[in-house]
Amino acid sequence: MTYLQLAAWFVGAAAIAAVTLAILTPRARRPRAAAVAIAAAALIVLTAVFDSIMIASGLFHYSPDHLLGVHIGLAPLEDFAYPVAGALLLPALWAFLRARRHSGRAEGSREGDA
């Protein structure tokens, strides 16, 4: 399996989970697309900078046989799957859990009122 295939599976699973969580979250509590895009852009820039530094210093390397060959700085394109997956999945999970916690509190206060 190449790094690109692994990255595709990882991002695909994160995207499916994020969509599922967004569907289960009330519309008013869902993450905003612009906020997710800004976070993803920031993570991509940070990944390009810091992975390039780490690769240049020899902390790690990738087997060129399993890479697509496209790089941003010294970081291979496949390395950007993890920040993209995180930017998709984590806001959706956060919003879902907060909405669930909020609805649990609302139900508890209604039971106490009765």
CSV table of C-alpha atoms in Angstrom, one decimal, residues 24-76:
chain,number,residue,atom,x,y,z
A,24,LEU,CA,-26.7,14.2,14.0
A,25,THR,CA,-25.9,17.7,15.3
A,26,PRO,CA,-28.6,20.4,15.3
A,27,ARG,CA,-28.1,22.9,12.5
A,28,ALA,CA,-27.5,25.8,14.8
A,29,ARG,CA,-24.6,24.0,16.6
A,30,ARG,CA,-22.8,22.7,13.5
A,31,PRO,CA,-19.3,24.0,12.7
A,32,ARG,CA,-19.2,26.8,10.1
A,33,ALA,CA,-17.7,25.8,6.8
A,34,ALA,CA,-15.6,29.0,6.7
A,35,ALA,CA,-14.1,28.3,10.2
A,36,VAL,CA,-13.3,24.7,9.1
A,37,ALA,CA,-11.6,26.0,5.9
A,38,ILE,CA,-9.6,28.6,7.8
A,39,ALA,CA,-8.5,26.0,10.3
A,40,ALA,CA,-7.5,23.5,7.5
A,41,ALA,CA,-5.5,26.2,5.8
A,42,ALA,CA,-3.7,27.1,9.0
A,43,LEU,CA,-2.9,23.4,9.6
A,44,ILE,CA,-1.7,22.9,6.1
A,45,VAL,CA,0.7,25.9,6.3
A,46,LEU,CA,2.0,24.7,9.7
A,47,THR,CA,2.5,21.2,8.4
A,48,ALA,CA,4.4,22.5,5.4
A,49,VAL,CA,6.7,24.6,7.6
A,50,PHE,CA,7.3,22.2,10.5
A,51,ASP,CA,7.5,19.0,8.5
A,52,SER,CA,10.0,20.6,6.1
A,53,ILE,CA,12.1,21.5,9.1
A,54,MET,CA,11.9,18.1,10.6
A,55,ILE,CA,12.7,16.4,7.3
A,56,ALA,CA,15.6,18.7,6.6
A,57,SER,CA,17.0,18.0,10.1
A,58,GLY,CA,16.8,14.2,9.5
A,59,LEU,CA,14.2,13.4,12.1
A,60,PHE,CA,12.3,11.3,9.7
A,61,HIS,CA,12.1,10.4,6.0
A,62,TYR,CA,9.7,8.7,3.6
A,63,SER,CA,10.5,5.9,1.2
A,64,PRO,CA,10.4,7.5,-2.3
A,65,ASP,CA,9.1,4.2,-3.7
A,66,HIS,CA,5.7,4.8,-2.0
A,67,LEU,CA,5.3,8.5,-2.6
A,68,LEU,CA,3.4,10.3,-5.4
A,69,GLY,CA,6.4,12.6,-5.8
A,70,VAL,CA,4.6,15.9,-5.2
A,71,HIS,CA,6.1,18.0,-2.4
A,72,ILE,CA,5.2,21.2,-0.6
A,73,GLY,CA,8.5,22.4,0.7
A,74,LEU,CA,10.1,19.1,1.7
A,75,ALA,CA,6.9,17.5,2.9
A,76,PRO,CA,5.3,15.0,0.6
